[in-house]
GROMACS .gro file of C-alpha atoms in nm:
model
  342
    1MET     CA    1   1.570  -0.521   4.079
    2ASP     CA    2   1.880  -0.650   3.895
    3ILE     CA    3   1.760  -0.617   3.535
    4ILE     CA    4   2.108  -0.690   3.395
    5GLU     CA    5   2.089  -1.046   3.532
    6LEU     CA    6   1.778  -1.107   3.318
    7ILE     CA    7   1.948  -1.004   2.991
    8PRO     CA    8   2.010  -1.320   2.780
    9SER     CA    9   2.326  -1.194   2.604
   10ARG     CA   10   2.642  -1.294   2.789
   11ASP     CA   11   2.838  -1.026   2.599
   12LEU     CA   12   2.599  -0.746   2.690
   13ARG     CA   13   2.569  -0.851   3.055
   14GLN     CA   14   2.947  -0.848   3.091
   15THR     CA   15   2.987  -0.508   2.922
   16LEU     CA   16   2.712  -0.345   3.127
   17ARG     CA   17   2.863  -0.481   3.449
   18GLU     CA   18   3.210  -0.355   3.355
   19GLU     CA   19   3.070  -0.010   3.269
   20GLY     CA   20   2.873   0.003   3.596
   21ARG     CA   21   2.557   0.076   3.399
   22GLN     CA   22   2.254   0.174   3.606
   23PHE     CA   23   1.918   0.168   3.427
   24THR     CA   24   1.636   0.401   3.521
   25ASP     CA   25   1.305   0.245   3.625
   26MET     CA   26   1.160   0.349   3.287
   27GLU     CA   27   1.443   0.174   3.101
   28THR     CA   28   1.404  -0.131   3.324
   29ALA     CA   29   1.033  -0.152   3.238
   30THR     CA   30   1.109  -0.129   2.865
   31ILE     CA   31   1.367  -0.407   2.886
   32ILE     CA   32   1.131  -0.632   3.087
   33HIS     CA   33   0.857  -0.579   2.830
   34ASN     CA   34   1.085  -0.673   2.539
   35LEU     CA   35   1.274  -0.972   2.683
   36HIS     CA   36   1.019  -1.226   2.553
   37LEU     CA   37   0.969  -1.357   2.906
   38PRO     CA   38   0.682  -1.591   2.995
   39LEU     CA   39   0.371  -1.375   3.031
   40LYS     CA   40   0.321  -1.437   3.403
   41GLN     CA   41   0.685  -1.358   3.483
   42ARG     CA   42   0.671  -1.039   3.277
   43ARG     CA   43   0.348  -0.928   3.444
   44ASP     CA   44   0.482  -1.008   3.794
   45LEU     CA   45   0.803  -0.810   3.729
   46LEU     CA   46   0.614  -0.509   3.597
   47GLU     CA   47   0.376  -0.515   3.894
   48GLN     CA   48   0.675  -0.534   4.130
   49LEU     CA   49   0.843  -0.242   3.953
   50ALA     CA   50   0.523  -0.035   3.965
   51ALA     CA   51   0.497  -0.096   4.339
   52GLU     CA   52   0.859   0.007   4.403
   53THR     CA   53   0.917   0.298   4.163
   54ALA     CA   54   0.892   0.663   4.256
   55ASP     CA   55   0.822   0.748   3.889
   56GLU     CA   56   0.449   0.827   3.887
   57ARG     CA   57   0.441   0.849   3.507
   58LEU     CA   58   0.582   0.496   3.478
   59ARG     CA   59   0.342   0.366   3.740
   60ALA     CA   60   0.049   0.503   3.540
   61GLN     CA   61   0.184   0.359   3.215
   62ILE     CA   62   0.227   0.011   3.363
   63ALA     CA   63  -0.125   0.020   3.508
   64TYR     CA   64  -0.267   0.119   3.168
   65SER     CA   65  -0.060  -0.145   2.984
   66LEU     CA   66  -0.158  -0.435   3.212
   67ASP     CA   67  -0.524  -0.333   3.210
   68LYS     CA   68  -0.531  -0.310   2.829
   69GLU     CA   69  -0.354  -0.647   2.802
   70GLN     CA   70  -0.623  -0.808   3.018
   71ARG     CA   71  -0.903  -0.648   2.814
   72GLU     CA   72  -0.741  -0.777   2.493
   73ARG     CA   73  -0.727  -1.131   2.630
   74ASP     CA   74  -1.088  -1.112   2.750
   75TRP     CA   75  -1.201  -0.995   2.405
   76PHE     CA   76  -0.997  -1.267   2.234
   77ARG     CA   77  -1.163  -1.541   2.444
   78GLU     CA   78  -1.511  -1.404   2.380
   79ALA     CA   79  -1.698  -1.608   2.118
   80SER     CA   80  -1.822  -1.306   1.925
   81GLU     CA   81  -2.067  -1.359   1.640
   82GLY     CA   82  -1.888  -1.346   1.307
   83TYR     CA   83  -1.558  -1.483   1.438
   84ALA     CA   84  -1.388  -1.824   1.444
   85PHE     CA   85  -1.092  -1.968   1.635
   86GLY     CA   86  -0.818  -2.141   1.439
   87VAL     CA   87  -0.577  -2.393   1.591
   88GLN     CA   88  -0.228  -2.472   1.461
   89VAL     CA   89  -0.056  -2.766   1.629
   90HIS     CA   90   0.324  -2.731   1.632
   91ASP     CA   91   0.420  -3.098   1.632
   92GLU     CA   92   0.757  -3.225   1.512
   93ALA     CA   93   0.649  -3.219   1.148
   94HIS     CA   94   0.505  -2.866   1.160
   95GLN     CA   95   0.752  -2.653   1.358
   96GLY     CA   96   0.696  -2.292   1.256
   97ASP     CA   97   0.409  -2.389   1.022
   98ASP     CA   98   0.151  -2.108   1.011
   99SER     CA   99  -0.127  -2.302   0.837
  100VAL     CA  100  -0.445  -2.346   1.042
  101ASP     CA  101  -0.534  -2.710   1.112
  102VAL     CA  102  -0.898  -2.665   1.212
  103PHE     CA  103  -1.151  -2.393   1.304
  104PHE     CA  104  -1.396  -2.378   1.595
  105ALA     CA  105  -1.681  -2.147   1.690
  106GLU     CA  106  -1.592  -2.141   2.063
  107TYR     CA  107  -1.267  -2.057   2.240
  108GLU     CA  108  -1.307  -2.337   2.497
  109THR     CA  109  -1.355  -2.604   2.229
  110ALA     CA  110  -1.053  -2.480   2.031
  111HIS     CA  111  -0.837  -2.478   2.345
  112GLU     CA  112  -0.954  -2.827   2.443
  113TYR     CA  113  -0.864  -2.958   2.096
  114GLY     CA  114  -0.518  -2.802   2.114
  115CYS     CA  115  -0.451  -2.949   2.459
  116ALA     CA  116  -0.554  -3.297   2.341
  117GLN     CA  117  -0.280  -3.304   2.073
  118GLY     CA  118   0.009  -3.324   2.322
  119PHE     CA  119   0.217  -3.054   2.146
  120PRO     CA  120   0.257  -2.676   2.171
  121PHE     CA  121  -0.009  -2.498   1.968
  122LYS     CA  122  -0.124  -2.157   1.852
  123MET     CA  123  -0.479  -2.024   1.858
  124SER     CA  124  -0.582  -1.735   1.634
  125LYS     CA  125  -0.907  -1.542   1.609
  126TRP     CA  126  -1.045  -1.475   1.261
  127LYS     CA  127  -1.318  -1.244   1.136
  128LEU     CA  128  -1.561  -1.411   0.896
  129PHE     CA  129  -1.658  -1.194   0.598
  130GLN     CA  130  -2.011  -1.214   0.459
  131GLU     CA  131  -1.915  -1.041   0.135
  132LEU     CA  132  -1.602  -0.948  -0.057
  133PRO     CA  133  -1.423  -0.655   0.109
  134LYS     CA  134  -1.387  -0.344  -0.103
  135LYS     CA  135  -1.017  -0.297  -0.026
  136LYS     CA  136  -0.762  -0.450  -0.263
  137TYR     CA  137  -0.538  -0.585   0.016
  138TRP     CA  138  -0.753  -0.720   0.295
  139GLY     CA  139  -0.623  -1.068   0.385
  140SER     CA  140  -0.438  -0.946   0.696
  141GLU     CA  141  -0.759  -0.785   0.825
  142SER     CA  142  -0.914  -1.125   0.885
  143GLU     CA  143  -0.681  -1.244   1.164
  144ARG     CA  144  -0.749  -1.040   1.478
  145GLY     CA  145  -0.492  -1.178   1.721
  146SER     CA  146  -0.327  -1.497   1.842
  147MET     CA  147  -0.211  -1.681   2.155
  148THR     CA  148   0.051  -1.955   2.184
  149PHE     CA  149   0.034  -2.237   2.439
  150ASN     CA  150   0.271  -2.506   2.559
  151ALA     CA  151   0.188  -2.878   2.537
  152GLN     CA  152   0.002  -2.855   2.870
  153GLY     CA  153  -0.225  -2.579   2.736
  154GLU     CA  154  -0.066  -2.303   2.944
  155LEU     CA  155  -0.050  -1.958   2.784
  156GLU     CA  156   0.305  -1.863   2.683
  157SER     CA  157   0.271  -1.557   2.461
  158SER     CA  158   0.010  -1.347   2.287
  159TRP     CA  159  -0.007  -1.112   1.991
  160LEU     CA  160  -0.320  -0.907   2.045
  161TRP     CA  161  -0.426  -0.561   1.940
  162GLU     CA  162  -0.805  -0.547   1.986
  163THR     CA  163  -1.015  -0.501   2.299
  164GLY     CA  164  -1.355  -0.489   2.133
  165ALA     CA  165  -1.387  -0.123   2.237
  166ASP     CA  166  -1.410   0.169   1.997
  167GLU     CA  167  -1.057   0.298   2.047
  168SER     CA  168  -0.876   0.557   1.838
  169LEU     CA  169  -0.641   0.434   1.566
  170LYS     CA  170  -0.270   0.502   1.548
  171GLY     CA  171  -0.153   0.786   1.330
  172GLY     CA  172   0.075   0.584   1.104
  173GLN     CA  173   0.399   0.394   1.143
  174PHE     CA  174   0.625   0.700   1.152
  175ALA     CA  175   0.391   0.950   1.315
  176PRO     CA  176   0.364   1.012   1.691
  177TRP     CA  177   0.032   0.907   1.840
  178PRO     CA  178  -0.108   0.919   2.193
  179VAL     CA  179  -0.111   0.604   2.406
  180GLY     CA  180  -0.347   0.588   2.704
  181THR     CA  181  -0.691   0.718   2.790
  182GLU     CA  182  -0.870   1.049   2.741
  183GLU     CA  183  -0.779   1.141   3.099
  184GLU     CA  184  -0.408   1.058   3.066
  185SER     CA  185  -0.194   0.974   2.764
  186TRP     CA  186   0.167   0.982   2.646
  187PRO     CA  187   0.338   1.012   2.304
  188ASN     CA  188   0.403   0.659   2.182
  189PHE     CA  189   0.781   0.716   2.172
  190LEU     CA  190   0.773   0.798   2.546
  191PHE     CA  191   0.553   0.501   2.642
  192PHE     CA  192   0.760   0.232   2.818
  193GLU     CA  193   0.663  -0.063   2.599
  194ASP     CA  194   0.838   0.058   2.284
  195ARG     CA  195   1.059   0.350   2.385
  196TRP     CA  196   1.427   0.371   2.296
  197VAL     CA  197   1.681   0.232   2.544
  198ASP     CA  198   2.046   0.321   2.494
  199LEU     CA  199   2.231  -0.010   2.446
  200PRO     CA  200   2.575  -0.059   2.288
  201ASN     CA  201   2.632  -0.255   1.968
  202LEU     CA  202   2.928  -0.476   2.063
  203TYR     CA  203   2.983  -0.624   1.718
  204GLU     CA  204   3.172  -0.530   1.406
  205LEU     CA  205   3.070  -0.585   1.046
  206GLY     CA  206   3.116  -0.954   0.958
  207ASP     CA  207   3.133  -1.090   1.315
  208LEU     CA  208   2.992  -1.438   1.376
  209VAL     CA  209   2.708  -1.427   1.630
  210ARG     CA  210   2.414  -1.632   1.748
  211VAL     CA  211   2.069  -1.547   1.885
  212VAL     CA  212   2.000  -1.639   2.247
  213GLY     CA  213   1.707  -1.605   2.483
  214GLY     CA  214   1.341  -1.566   2.395
  215GLN     CA  215   1.395  -1.417   2.050
  216ALA     CA  216   1.562  -1.737   1.926
  217LYS     CA  217   1.222  -1.908   1.954
  218TYR     CA  218   1.071  -1.664   1.704
  219ILE     CA  219   1.365  -1.662   1.463
  220GLN     CA  220   1.418  -2.043   1.472
  221PRO     CA  221   1.760  -2.027   1.302
  222ALA     CA  222   1.868  -2.332   1.104
  223TYR     CA  223   2.227  -2.307   1.234
  224ASP     CA  224   2.395  -2.180   1.549
  225TRP     CA  225   2.567  -1.890   1.373
  226ALA     CA  226   2.486  -1.578   1.177
  227ILE     CA  227   2.679  -1.280   1.037
  228VAL     CA  228   2.650  -0.918   1.148
  229GLU     CA  229   2.564  -0.694   0.853
  230ALA     CA  230   2.540  -0.363   1.040
  231ASP     CA  231   2.837  -0.128   1.003
  232HIS     CA  232   2.940  -0.024   1.353
  233GLU     CA  233   3.026   0.342   1.290
  234PRO     CA  234   2.692   0.452   1.131
  235TRP     CA  235   2.511   0.255   1.400
  236GLU     CA  236   2.694   0.448   1.674
  237GLN     CA  237   2.629   0.779   1.497
  238PHE     CA  238   2.256   0.706   1.491
  239ARG     CA  239   2.268   0.602   1.858
  240HIS     CA  240   2.428   0.938   1.946
  241ARG     CA  241   2.159   1.127   1.749
  242VAL     CA  242   1.874   0.945   1.923
  243ASN     CA  243   2.019   0.997   2.269
  244GLY     CA  244   2.054   1.369   2.200
  245TRP     CA  245   1.701   1.397   2.065
  246LEU     CA  246   1.548   1.206   2.356
  247ALA     CA  247   1.734   1.419   2.612
  248GLU     CA  248   1.584   1.732   2.451
  249VAL     CA  249   1.234   1.583   2.452
  250GLU     CA  250   1.257   1.475   2.817
  251ALA     CA  251   1.376   1.824   2.908
  252GLY     CA  252   1.067   1.971   2.741
  253ARG     CA  253   1.261   2.141   2.464
  254GLU     CA  254   1.182   2.131   2.092
  255SER     CA  255   1.456   1.940   1.911
  256ALA     CA  256   1.562   2.041   1.559
  257ASP     CA  257   1.677   1.681   1.496
  258ARG     CA  258   1.345   1.495   1.524
  259VAL     CA  259   1.429   1.124   1.512
  260LEU     CA  260   1.119   0.953   1.659
  261ALA     CA  261   1.314   0.636   1.736
  262ASP     CA  262   1.173   0.346   1.937
  263PHE     CA  263   1.298   0.018   2.083
  264THR     CA  264   1.326  -0.157   1.746
  265ASP     CA  265   1.560   0.111   1.609
  266MET     CA  266   1.848  -0.019   1.822
  267GLU     CA  267   1.834  -0.360   1.654
  268VAL     CA  268   2.132  -0.495   1.460
  269THR     CA  269   2.094  -0.637   1.108
  270VAL     CA  270   2.208  -1.000   1.103
  271GLU     CA  271   2.224  -1.249   0.812
  272PHE     CA  272   2.117  -1.606   0.893
  273PRO     CA  273   2.203  -1.914   0.684
  274CYS     CA  274   1.899  -2.119   0.583
  275GLN     CA  275   1.868  -2.495   0.557
  276ASP     CA  276   1.876  -2.476   0.176
  277GLY     CA  277   2.210  -2.294   0.180
  278THR     CA  278   2.079  -1.943   0.114
  279PHE     CA  279   2.065  -1.650   0.360
  280THR     CA  280   1.789  -1.439   0.515
  281HIS     CA  281   1.823  -1.136   0.741
  282HIS     CA  282   1.660  -1.032   1.068
  283HIS     CA  283   1.691  -0.731   1.297
  284ILE     CA  284   1.802  -0.842   1.645
  285SER     CA  285   1.833  -0.643   1.965
  286PRO     CA  286   2.175  -0.651   2.137
  287LEU     CA  287   1.983  -0.811   2.427
  288PHE     CA  288   1.976  -1.136   2.228
  289LEU     CA  289   2.313  -1.149   2.050
  290GLU     CA  290   2.634  -1.330   2.149
  291ARG     CA  291   2.965  -1.361   1.967
  292VAL     CA  292   3.056  -1.720   1.867
  293ASP     CA  293   3.357  -1.898   1.723
  294SER     CA  294   3.306  -2.112   1.417
  295GLU     CA  295   3.267  -2.482   1.494
  296ALA     CA  296   3.266  -2.581   1.127
  297PRO     CA  297   3.553  -2.820   1.039
  298GLU     CA  298   3.842  -2.640   0.871
  299GLY     CA  299   3.813  -2.658   0.491
  300SER     CA  300   3.449  -2.773   0.501
  301VAL     CA  301   3.180  -2.628   0.276
  302GLU     CA  302   3.020  -2.452   0.574
  303ALA     CA  303   3.353  -2.304   0.694
  304LYS     CA  304   3.421  -2.170   0.344
  305LEU     CA  305   3.075  -2.015   0.324
  306GLN     CA  306   3.123  -1.846   0.663
  307GLN     CA  307   3.456  -1.701   0.553
  308MET     CA  308   3.329  -1.577   0.216
  309ALA     CA  309   3.018  -1.423   0.376
  310GLN     CA  310   3.233  -1.241   0.631
  311TRP     CA  311   3.470  -1.117   0.365
  312MET     CA  312   3.191  -1.001   0.136
  313VAL     CA  313   3.003  -0.792   0.396
  314ARG     CA  314   3.338  -0.636   0.494
  315GLY     CA  315   3.416  -0.559   0.129
  316GLU     CA  316   3.717  -0.795   0.127
  317CYS     CA  317   3.599  -1.015  -0.160
  318GLY     CA  318   3.369  -0.991  -0.459
  319ILE     CA  319   3.024  -1.138  -0.513
  320ASP     CA  320   3.173  -1.404  -0.741
  321TRP     CA  321   3.376  -1.564  -0.459
  322PHE     CA  322   3.077  -1.560  -0.229
  323SER     CA  323   2.842  -1.698  -0.496
  324GLN     CA  324   3.075  -1.991  -0.561
  325ALA     CA  325   3.083  -2.079  -0.191
  326LEU     CA  326   2.705  -2.039  -0.176
  327LYS     CA  327   2.655  -2.272  -0.473
  328ARG     CA  328   2.865  -2.538  -0.304
  329ARG     CA  329   2.661  -2.500   0.017
  330ILE     CA  330   2.330  -2.525  -0.174
  331HIS     CA  331   2.456  -2.835  -0.354
  332ALA     CA  332   2.559  -2.990  -0.022
  333ALA     CA  333   2.215  -2.908   0.124
  334GLU     CA  334   2.045  -3.079  -0.173
  335LEU     CA  335   2.259  -3.390  -0.123
  336GLU     CA  336   2.169  -3.395   0.248
  337GLU     CA  337   1.799  -3.360   0.169
  338ASN     CA  338   1.812  -3.639  -0.092
  339ALA     CA  339   1.995  -3.868   0.151
  340GLU     CA  340   1.729  -3.808   0.420
  341GLY     CA  341   1.453  -3.884   0.169
  342ARG     CA  342   1.585  -4.227   0.088
   0.00000   0.00000   0.00000
């Protein structure tokens, strides 16, 4: 299986080819799981890999993962008493809008409504409370999972974490916990879905990049450029630490430098310009980043903002220069919005 061909980033594909990089079957499974592929394609690739690999541990992990995924979907579709299904239609006026349009008691009715709208839509399952919960922060406990569908009603992605079974809870965000069954389990940081894969960061502080592939759909950037905010040298030092720690763990030795890193720890911090002229940051895997050249006209407000943002993250200008460029971009955004409203 040529996993490099599936990587969205042109830069990373080229580098891996030049280096002659060969991924293990475990690394290949991790990359497949995190590429944001259509669900059927991801499942087919994992089943193919499980059939071909000689790694019995990986084969068992894939079997457990796919079985749990199916149980989660079955539980989500079940019209359990005390739950409701919310539908959010993502038409042209509500792209990325997370407000629920309407609730239904049955999965089939909610899905039929979504299909009838002619746009992609999201279905979420909500627990109905009969009394006020005792916890202070409980709002997030109400939503119990979601599925997204295309305009034809075909399942594209899911965010599920319940199977309806009485399963043990995780031990906390930064603590190792077992993944699997009572008969066979693995530390979470060695389970293929989220384990660390050694990938290079090809970008320097202040580089202009863009997000490509499946992750772009979740970020929904306002512009086709962003600025790398991760300093390359500390990033590489951390990468070296993790690789050393993981090698010790795989060899069955106790490591003094306990890092407990997972797939998300290789992500690069990137600042994205927003429609209103401000910035927001995301953490993006090198799988989904490509270097770009600025297409902003020379001397334009956007070109000046790009330059000042690059200079500021590199320490080549002060906040005052950047803030002046940002003010001009916000003012330009307000003028654009007012002109569209006329």
